[in-house]
Coordinates of N, CA and C in Angstrom, one line a residue:
X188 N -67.1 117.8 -42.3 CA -67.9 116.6 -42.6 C -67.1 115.6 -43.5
X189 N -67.3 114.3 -43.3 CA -66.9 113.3 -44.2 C -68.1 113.4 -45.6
X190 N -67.2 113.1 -46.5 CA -67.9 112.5 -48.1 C -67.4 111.3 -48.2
X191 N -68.0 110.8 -48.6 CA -68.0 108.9 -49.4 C -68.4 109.3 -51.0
X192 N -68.0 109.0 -51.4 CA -68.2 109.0 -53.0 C -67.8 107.8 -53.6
X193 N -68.6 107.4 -54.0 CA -68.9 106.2 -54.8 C -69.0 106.1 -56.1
X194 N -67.9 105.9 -57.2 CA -68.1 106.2 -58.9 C -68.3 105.0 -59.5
X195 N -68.8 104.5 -60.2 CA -68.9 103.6 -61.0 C -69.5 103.7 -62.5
X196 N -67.9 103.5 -63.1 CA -67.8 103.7 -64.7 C -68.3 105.3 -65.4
X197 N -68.3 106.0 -64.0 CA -68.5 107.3 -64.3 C -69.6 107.7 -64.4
X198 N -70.8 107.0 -63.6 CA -72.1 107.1 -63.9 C -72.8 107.5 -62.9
X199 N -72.7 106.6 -61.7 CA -73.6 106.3 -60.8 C -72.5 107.0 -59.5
X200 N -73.2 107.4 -58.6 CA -72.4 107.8 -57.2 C -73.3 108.0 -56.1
X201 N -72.2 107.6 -54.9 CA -73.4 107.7 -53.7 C -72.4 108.8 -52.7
X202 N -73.3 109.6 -52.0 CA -72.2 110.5 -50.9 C -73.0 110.4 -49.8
X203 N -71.8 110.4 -49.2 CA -72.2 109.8 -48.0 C -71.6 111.6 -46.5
X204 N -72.6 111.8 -45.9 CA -72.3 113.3 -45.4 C -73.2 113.2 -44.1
X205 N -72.2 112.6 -42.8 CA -72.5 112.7 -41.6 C -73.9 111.7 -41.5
X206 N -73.0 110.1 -41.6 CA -73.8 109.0 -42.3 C -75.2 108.9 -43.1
X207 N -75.5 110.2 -43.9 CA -76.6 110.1 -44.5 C -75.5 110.0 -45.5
X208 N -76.8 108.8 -46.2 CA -76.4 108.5 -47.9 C -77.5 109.3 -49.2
X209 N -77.2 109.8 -50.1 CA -77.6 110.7 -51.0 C -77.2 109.6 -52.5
X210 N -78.3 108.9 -52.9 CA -77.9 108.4 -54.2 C -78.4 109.6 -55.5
X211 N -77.7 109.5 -56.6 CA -77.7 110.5 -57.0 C -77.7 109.1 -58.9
X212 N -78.5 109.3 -59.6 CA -78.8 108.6 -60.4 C -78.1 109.1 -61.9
X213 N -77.5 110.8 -61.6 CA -76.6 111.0 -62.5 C -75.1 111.4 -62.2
X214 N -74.6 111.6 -62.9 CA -72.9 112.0 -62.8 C -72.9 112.9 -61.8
X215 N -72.1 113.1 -60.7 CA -71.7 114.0 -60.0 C -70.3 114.8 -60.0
X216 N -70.5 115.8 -60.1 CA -69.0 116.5 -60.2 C -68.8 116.6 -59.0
X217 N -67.5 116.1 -58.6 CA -66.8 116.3 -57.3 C -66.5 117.7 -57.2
X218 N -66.2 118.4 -55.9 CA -65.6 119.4 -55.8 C -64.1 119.4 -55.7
X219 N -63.6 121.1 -56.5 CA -62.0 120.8 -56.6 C -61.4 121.2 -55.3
X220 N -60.4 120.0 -55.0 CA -60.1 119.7 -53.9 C -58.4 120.9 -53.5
X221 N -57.9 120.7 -55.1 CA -56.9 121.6 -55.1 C -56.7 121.8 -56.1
X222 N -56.3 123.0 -57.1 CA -55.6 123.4 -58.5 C -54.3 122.9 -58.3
X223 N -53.7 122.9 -57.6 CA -52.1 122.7 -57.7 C -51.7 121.2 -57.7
X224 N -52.8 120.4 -57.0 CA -52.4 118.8 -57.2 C -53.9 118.0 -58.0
X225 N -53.1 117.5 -59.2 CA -54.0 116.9 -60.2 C -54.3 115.7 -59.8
X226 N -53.4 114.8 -59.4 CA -53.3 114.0 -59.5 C -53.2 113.3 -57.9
X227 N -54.0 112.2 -57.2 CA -53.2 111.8 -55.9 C -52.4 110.7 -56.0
X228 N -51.5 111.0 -55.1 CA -50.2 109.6 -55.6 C -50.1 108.9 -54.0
X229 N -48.8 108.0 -54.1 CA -48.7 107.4 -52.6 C -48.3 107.7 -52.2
X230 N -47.9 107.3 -50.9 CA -46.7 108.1 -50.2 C -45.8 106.4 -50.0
X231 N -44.7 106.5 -48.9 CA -44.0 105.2 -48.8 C -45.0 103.8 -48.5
X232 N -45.5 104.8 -47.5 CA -46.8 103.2 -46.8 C -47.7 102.7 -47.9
X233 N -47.8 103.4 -48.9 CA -49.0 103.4 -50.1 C -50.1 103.8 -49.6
X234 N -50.4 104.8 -48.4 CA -51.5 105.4 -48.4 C -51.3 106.6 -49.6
X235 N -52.5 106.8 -50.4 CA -52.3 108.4 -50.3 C -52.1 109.5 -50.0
X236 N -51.3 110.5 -50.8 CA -51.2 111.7 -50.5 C -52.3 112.9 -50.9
X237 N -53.0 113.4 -49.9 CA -53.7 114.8 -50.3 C -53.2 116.2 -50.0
X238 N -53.9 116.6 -50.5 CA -53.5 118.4 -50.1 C -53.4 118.9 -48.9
X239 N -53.1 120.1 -48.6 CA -52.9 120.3 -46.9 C -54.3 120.5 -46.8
X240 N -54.8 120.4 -45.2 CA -56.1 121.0 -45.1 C -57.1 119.6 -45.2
X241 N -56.8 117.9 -45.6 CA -57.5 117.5 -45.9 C -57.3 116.2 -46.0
X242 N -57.9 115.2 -45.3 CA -57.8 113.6 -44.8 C -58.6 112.8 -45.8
X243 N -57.6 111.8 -46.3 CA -58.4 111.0 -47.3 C -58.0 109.7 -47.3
X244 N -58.9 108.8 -47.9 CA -58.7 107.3 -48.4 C -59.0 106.4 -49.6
X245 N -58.4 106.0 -50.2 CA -59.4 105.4 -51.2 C -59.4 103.9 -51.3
X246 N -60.3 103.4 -52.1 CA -60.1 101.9 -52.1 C -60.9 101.6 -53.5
X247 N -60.8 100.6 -54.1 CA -61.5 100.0 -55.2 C -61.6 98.2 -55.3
X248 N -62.5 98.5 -56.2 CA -62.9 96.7 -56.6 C -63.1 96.7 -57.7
X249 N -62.6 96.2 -58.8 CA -62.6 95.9 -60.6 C -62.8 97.3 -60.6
X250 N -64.5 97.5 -61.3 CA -64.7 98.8 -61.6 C -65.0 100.1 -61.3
X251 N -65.3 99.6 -59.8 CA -65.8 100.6 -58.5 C -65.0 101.3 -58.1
X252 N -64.7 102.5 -57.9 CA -63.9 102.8 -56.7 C -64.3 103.9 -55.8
X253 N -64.0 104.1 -54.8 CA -64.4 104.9 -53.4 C -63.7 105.8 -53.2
X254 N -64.0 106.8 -52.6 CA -62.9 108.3 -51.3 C -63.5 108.1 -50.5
X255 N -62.8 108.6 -49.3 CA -63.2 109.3 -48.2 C -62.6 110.3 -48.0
X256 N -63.1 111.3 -47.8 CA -62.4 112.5 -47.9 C -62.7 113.4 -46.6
X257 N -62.1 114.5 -45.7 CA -62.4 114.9 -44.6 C -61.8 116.4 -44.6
X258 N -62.0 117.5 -44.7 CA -61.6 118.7 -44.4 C -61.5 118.8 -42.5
X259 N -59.8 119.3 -42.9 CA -59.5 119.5 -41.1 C -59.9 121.0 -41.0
X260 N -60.7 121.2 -40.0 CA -61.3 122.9 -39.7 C -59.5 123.5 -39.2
X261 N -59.6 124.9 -38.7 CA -58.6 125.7 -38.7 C -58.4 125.6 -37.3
X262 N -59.0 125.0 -36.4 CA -59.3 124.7 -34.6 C -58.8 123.8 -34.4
X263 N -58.4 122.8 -35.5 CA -58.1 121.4 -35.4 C -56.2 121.4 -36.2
X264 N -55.9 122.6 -36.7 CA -54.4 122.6 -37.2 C -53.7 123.2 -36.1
X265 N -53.5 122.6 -34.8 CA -52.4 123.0 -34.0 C -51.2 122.2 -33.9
X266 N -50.9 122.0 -35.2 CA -49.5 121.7 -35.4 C -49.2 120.6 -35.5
X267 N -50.0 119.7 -35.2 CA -50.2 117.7 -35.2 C -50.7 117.7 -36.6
X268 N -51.4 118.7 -37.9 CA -51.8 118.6 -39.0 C -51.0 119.3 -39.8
X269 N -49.5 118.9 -39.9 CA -49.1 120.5 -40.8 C -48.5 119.3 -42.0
X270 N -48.4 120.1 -43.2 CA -47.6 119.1 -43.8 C -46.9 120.6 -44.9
X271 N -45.9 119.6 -45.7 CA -44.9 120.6 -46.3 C -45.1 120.3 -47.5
X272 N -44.4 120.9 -48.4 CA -44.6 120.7 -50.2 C -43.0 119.6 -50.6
X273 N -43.2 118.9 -51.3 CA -41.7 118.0 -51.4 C -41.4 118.9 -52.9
X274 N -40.1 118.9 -52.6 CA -39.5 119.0 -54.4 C -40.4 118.7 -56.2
X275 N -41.2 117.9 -55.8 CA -42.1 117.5 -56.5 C -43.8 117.8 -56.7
X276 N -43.7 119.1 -55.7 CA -44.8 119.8 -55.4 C -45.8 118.8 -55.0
X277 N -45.7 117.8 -54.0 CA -46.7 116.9 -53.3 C -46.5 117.5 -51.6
X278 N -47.9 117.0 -51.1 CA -48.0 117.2 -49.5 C -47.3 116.3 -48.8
X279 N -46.4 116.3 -48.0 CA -46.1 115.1 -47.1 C -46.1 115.6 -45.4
X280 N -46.5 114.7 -44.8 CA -46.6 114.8 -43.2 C -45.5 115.2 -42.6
X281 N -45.6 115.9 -41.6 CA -44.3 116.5 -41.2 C -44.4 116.0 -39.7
X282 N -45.8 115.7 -38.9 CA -46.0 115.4 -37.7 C -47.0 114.3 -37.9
X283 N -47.1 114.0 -36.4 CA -48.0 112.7 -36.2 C -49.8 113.4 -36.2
X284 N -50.3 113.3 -37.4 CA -51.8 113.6 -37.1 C -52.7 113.0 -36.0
X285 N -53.3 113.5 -35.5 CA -54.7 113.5 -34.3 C -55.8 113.0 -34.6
X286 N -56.1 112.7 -36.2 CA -57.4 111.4 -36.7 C -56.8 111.2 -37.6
X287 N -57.5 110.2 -38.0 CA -57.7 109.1 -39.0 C -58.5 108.8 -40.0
X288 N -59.1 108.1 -41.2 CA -60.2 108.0 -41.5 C -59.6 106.7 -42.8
X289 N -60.6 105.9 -42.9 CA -60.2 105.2 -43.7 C -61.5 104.5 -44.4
X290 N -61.5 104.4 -45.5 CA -62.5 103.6 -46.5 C -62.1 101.9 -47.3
X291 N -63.0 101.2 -47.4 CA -62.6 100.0 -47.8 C -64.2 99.7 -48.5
X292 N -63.7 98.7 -50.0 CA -64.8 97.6 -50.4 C -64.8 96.3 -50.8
X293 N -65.6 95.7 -50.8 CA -65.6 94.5 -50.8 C -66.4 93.6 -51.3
X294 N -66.3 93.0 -52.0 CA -67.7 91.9 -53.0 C -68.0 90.9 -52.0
X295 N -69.2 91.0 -52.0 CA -69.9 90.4 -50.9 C -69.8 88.7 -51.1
X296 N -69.6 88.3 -52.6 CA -69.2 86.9 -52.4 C -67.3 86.6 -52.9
X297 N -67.4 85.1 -53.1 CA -66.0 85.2 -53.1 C -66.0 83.6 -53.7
X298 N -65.2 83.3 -55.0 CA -65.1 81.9 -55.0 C -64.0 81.2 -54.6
X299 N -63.4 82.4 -53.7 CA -61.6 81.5 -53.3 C -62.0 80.9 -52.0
X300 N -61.4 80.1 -51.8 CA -61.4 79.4 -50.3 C -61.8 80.4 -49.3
X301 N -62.3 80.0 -48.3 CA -63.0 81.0 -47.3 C -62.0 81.3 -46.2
X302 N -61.9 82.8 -45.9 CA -60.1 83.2 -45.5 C -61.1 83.5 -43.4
X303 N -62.2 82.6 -43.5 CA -62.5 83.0 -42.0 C -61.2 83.5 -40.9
X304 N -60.5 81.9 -41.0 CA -60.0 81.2 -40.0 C -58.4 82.1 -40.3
X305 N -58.4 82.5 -41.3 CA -56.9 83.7 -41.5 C -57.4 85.0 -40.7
X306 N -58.7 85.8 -40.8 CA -58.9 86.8 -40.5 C -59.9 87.2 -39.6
X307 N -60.3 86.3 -38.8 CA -61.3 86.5 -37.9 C -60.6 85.2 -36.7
X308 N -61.0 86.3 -35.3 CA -60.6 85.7 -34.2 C -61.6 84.5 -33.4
X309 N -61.5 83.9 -33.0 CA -62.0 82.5 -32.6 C -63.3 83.0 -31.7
X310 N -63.4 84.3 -30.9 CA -64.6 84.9 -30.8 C -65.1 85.4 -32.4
X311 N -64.9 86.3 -32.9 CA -65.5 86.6 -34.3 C -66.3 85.7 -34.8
X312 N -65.2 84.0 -35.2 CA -66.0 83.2 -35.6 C -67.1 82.1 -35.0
X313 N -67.2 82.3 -33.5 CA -68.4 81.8 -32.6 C -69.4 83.0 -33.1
X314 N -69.4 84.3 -33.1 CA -70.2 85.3 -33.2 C -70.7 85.4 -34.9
X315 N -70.6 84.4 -35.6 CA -71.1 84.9 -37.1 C -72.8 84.0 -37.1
X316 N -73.1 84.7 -38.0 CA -74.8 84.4 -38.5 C -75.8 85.1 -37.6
X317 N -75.4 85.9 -37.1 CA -76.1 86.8 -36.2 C -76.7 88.4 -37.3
X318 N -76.4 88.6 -38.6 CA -76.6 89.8 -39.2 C -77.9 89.5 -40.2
X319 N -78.8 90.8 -39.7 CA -80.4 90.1 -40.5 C -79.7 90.4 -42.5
X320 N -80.3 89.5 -43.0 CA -80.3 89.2 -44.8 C -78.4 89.2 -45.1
X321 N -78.1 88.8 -44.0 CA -76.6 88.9 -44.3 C -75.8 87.2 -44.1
X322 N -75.4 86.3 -45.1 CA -74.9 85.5 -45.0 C -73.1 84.9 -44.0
X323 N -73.9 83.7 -43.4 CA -72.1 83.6 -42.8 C -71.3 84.0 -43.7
X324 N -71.1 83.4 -44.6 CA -70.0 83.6 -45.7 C -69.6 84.8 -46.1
X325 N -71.2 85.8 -46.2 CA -71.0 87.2 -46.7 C -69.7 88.3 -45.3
X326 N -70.6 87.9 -44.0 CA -70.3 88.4 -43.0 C -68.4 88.3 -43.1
X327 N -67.8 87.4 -43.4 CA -66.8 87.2 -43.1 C -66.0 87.8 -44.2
X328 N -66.5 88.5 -45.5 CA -65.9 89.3 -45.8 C -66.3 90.8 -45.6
X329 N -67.4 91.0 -44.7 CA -67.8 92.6 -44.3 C -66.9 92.9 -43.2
X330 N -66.8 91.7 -41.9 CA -65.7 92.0 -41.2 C -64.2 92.3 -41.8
X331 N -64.0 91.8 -42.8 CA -62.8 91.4 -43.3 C -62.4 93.0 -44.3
X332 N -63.2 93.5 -44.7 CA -63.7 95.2 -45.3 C -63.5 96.0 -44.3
X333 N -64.2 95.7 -43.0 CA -64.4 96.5 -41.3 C -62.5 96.4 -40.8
X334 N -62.4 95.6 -40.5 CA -61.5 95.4 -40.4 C -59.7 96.4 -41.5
X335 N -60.3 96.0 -42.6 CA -59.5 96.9 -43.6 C -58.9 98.3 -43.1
X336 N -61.0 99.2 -43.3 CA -60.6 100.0 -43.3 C -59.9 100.9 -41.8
X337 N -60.6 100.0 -40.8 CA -60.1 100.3 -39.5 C -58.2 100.6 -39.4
X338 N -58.1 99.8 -40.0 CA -56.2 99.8 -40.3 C -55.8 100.6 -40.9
X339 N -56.8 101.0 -41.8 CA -56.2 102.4 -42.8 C -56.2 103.8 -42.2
X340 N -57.3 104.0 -41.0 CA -57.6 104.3 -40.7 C -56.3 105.0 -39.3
X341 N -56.3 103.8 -38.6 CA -55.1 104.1 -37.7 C -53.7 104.3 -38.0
X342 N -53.4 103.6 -39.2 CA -52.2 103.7 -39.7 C -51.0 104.7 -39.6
X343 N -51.9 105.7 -40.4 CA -51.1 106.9 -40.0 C -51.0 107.7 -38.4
X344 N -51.8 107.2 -37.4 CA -51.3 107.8 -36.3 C -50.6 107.0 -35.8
X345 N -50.4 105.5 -36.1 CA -49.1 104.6 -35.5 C -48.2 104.4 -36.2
X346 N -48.4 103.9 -37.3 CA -47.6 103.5 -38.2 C -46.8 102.4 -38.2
X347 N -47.4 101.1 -38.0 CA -46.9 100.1 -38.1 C -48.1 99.2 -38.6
X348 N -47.2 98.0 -38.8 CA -48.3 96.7 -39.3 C -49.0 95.9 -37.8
X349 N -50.4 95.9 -38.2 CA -51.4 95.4 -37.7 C -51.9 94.0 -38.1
X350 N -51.7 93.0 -37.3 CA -52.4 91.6 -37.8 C -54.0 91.6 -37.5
X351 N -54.7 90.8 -38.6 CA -55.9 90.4 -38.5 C -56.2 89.8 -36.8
X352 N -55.5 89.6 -35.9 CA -56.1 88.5 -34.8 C -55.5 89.9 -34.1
X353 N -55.5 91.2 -34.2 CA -55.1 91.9 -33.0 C -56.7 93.4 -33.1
X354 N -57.8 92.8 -33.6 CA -58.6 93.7 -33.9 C -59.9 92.6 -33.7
X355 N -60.9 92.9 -33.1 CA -62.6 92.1 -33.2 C -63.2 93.0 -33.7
X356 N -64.2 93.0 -34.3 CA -65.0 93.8 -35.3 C -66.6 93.4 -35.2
X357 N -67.2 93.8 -34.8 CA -68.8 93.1 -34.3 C -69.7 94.4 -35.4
X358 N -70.0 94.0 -36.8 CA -71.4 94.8 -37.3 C -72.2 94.8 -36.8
X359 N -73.6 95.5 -36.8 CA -74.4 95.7 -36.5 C -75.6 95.8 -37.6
X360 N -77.0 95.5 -37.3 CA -78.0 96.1 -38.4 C -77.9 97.3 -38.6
X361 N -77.4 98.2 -37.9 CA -78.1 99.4 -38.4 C -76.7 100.6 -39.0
X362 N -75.6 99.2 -39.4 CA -74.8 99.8 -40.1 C -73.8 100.4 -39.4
X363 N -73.7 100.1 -38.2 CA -72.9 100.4 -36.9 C -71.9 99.2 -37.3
X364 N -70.6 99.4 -35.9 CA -69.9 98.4 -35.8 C -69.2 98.5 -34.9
X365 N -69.1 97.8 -33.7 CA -68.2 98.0 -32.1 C -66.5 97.3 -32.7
X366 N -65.6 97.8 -32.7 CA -64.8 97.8 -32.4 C -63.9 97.3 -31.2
X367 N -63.0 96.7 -31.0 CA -62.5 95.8 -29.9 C -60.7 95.9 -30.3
X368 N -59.9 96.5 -30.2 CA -58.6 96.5 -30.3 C -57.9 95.7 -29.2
X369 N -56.9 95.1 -29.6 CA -55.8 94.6 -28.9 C -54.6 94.2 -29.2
X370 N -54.0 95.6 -29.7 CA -52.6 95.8 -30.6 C -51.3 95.0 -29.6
X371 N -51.1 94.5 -30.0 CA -49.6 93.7 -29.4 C -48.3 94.7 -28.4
X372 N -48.3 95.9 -29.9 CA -47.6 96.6 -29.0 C -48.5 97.3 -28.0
X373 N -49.7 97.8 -28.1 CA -50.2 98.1 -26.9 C -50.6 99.9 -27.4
X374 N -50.5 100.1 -28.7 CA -50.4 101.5 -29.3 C -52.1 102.1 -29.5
X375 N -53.2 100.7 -29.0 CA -54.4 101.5 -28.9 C -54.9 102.3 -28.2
X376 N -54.0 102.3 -26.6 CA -54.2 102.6 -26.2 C -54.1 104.1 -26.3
X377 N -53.3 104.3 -26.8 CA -53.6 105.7 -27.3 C -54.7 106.6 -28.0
X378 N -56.0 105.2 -28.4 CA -56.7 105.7 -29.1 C -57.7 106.7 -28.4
X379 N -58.5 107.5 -29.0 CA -60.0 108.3 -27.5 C -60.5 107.3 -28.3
X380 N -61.6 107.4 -29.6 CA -62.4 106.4 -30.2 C -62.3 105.9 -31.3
X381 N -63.0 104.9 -31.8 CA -62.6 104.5 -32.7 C -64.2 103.9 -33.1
X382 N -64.4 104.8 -34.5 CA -65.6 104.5 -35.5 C -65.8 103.4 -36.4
X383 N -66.8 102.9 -36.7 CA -66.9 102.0 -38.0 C -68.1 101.8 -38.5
X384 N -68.5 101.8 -39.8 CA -69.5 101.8 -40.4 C -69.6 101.2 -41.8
X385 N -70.9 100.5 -42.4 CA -70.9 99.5 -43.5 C -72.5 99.4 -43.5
X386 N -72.3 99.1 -45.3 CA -73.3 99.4 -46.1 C -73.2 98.5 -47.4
X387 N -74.1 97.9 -47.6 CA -74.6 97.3 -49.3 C -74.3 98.0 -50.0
X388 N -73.5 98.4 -51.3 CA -73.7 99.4 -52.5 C -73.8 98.4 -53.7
X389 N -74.5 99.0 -54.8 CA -73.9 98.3 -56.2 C -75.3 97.0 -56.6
X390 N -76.2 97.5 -55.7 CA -77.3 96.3 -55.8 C -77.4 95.0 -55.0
X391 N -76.5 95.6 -54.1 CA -75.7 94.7 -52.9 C -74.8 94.3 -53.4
X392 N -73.9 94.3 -54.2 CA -73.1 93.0 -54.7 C -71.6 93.1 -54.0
X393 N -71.7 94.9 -53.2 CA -70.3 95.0 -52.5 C -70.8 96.1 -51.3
X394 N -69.7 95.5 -50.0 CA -69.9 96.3 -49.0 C -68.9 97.4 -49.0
X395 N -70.2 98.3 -48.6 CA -68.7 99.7 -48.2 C -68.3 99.5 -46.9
X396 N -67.3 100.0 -46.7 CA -67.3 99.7 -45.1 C -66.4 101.6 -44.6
X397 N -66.2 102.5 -43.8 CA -65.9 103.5 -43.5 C -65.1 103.4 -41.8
X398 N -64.5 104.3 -42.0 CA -63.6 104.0 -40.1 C -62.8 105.2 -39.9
X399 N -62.7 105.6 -38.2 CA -62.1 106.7 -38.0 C -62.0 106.1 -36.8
X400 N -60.7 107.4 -37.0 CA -59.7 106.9 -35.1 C -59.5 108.2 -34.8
X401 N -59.5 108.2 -33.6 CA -58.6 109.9 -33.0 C -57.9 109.5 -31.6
X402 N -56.9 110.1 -31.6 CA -55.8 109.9 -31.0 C -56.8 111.2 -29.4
X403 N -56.4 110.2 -28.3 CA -56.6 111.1 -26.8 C -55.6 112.3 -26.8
X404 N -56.1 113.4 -25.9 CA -55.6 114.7 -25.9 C -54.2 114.8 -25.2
X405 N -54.3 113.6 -24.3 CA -52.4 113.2 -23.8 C -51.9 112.3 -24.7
X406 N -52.1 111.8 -25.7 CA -51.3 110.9 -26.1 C -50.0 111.6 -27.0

């Protein structure tokens, strides 16, 4: 199962577990993930590194910050999941992983110039003001979140840079989100599916947005 965990200032948290959300009005102790690693660091891409056994993301905004976190079952380590211990007793990838998962947030307003026309494709922006209580302006930073985490998400199974105009991202009311890839080099095709999901947190003031990729069984 995926967890979303949502901290803010150490108080408040939301978890999120096979898209049901659980708000939780006091402090939540996470579960320990590993004794041996305290601390998560980067790796070169500046994703994070986690423990073996376990797919993660994180993201933050001023105060807020987010995980995604995923336990790989023991059916799913056939060798595409293995990772090794470095000199500095951290996990690093040894092979190309078989999913993905990625988290992203985002403040639903913005007083910088509006980055539509940077990050949204000329369908995208014919397709805005279609989201019930959801503002153009807002929209175009929830795609811009959708978007995010989708990249974090595939990253590690390609490993390369992704531009804003090679991805369409269509939200949905019910927290859904269609996905539309059209990677240059042509590396989505490798994908079987690709997930996306987003949510108001914080009194609305920020969207979560969540994403998962899995690589097809020939690829």
């Amino acid at each position: 199962n995926d967890s979303h965990v949502v901290n803010h200032h150490g108080v408040n948290s939301d978890v999120r577990c096979e898209d049901t959300f659980v708000h939780e009005d006091e402090f939540v102790s996470l579960p320990i993930v590993s004794t041996m690693d305290q601390s998560i660091l980067k790796d070169e891409h500046g994703r994070p590194q986690v423990p073996k056994g376990f797919l993660g993301s994180i993201s933050h905004k001023k105060m807020t910050g987010v995980a995604l976190v995923r336990s790989i079952p023991n059916d799913d380590d056939d060798g595409s999941n293995r990772y090794s211990t470095s000199s500095g007793g951290r996990s690093s990838r040894l092979a190309t992983p078989r999913l993905g998962i990625g988290v992203d947030i985002e403040q639903t307003f913005s007083r910088r110039r509006s980055v539509a026309k940077k990050i949204l494709t000329k369908n995208e922006l014919d397709d805005l003001g279609g989201l019930t209580g959801v503002t153009r302006d807002e929209e175009v930073l929830l795609r811009f979140s959708l978007k995010e985490s989708v990249y974090k998400a595939m990253h590690p199974l390609i490993c390369q840079w992704v531009g804003f105009q090679e991805a369409e991202i269509k939200p949905h009311d019910d927290g859904t989100a269609t996905v539309i890839l059209n990677l240059k080099s042509g590396a989505h095709e490798r994908f079987d599916e690709v997930k996306a999901h987003w949510r108001r947190i914080e009194g609305g003031e920020l969207f979560l947005t969540s994403s998962s990729v899995t690589l097809r069984e020939d690829a």
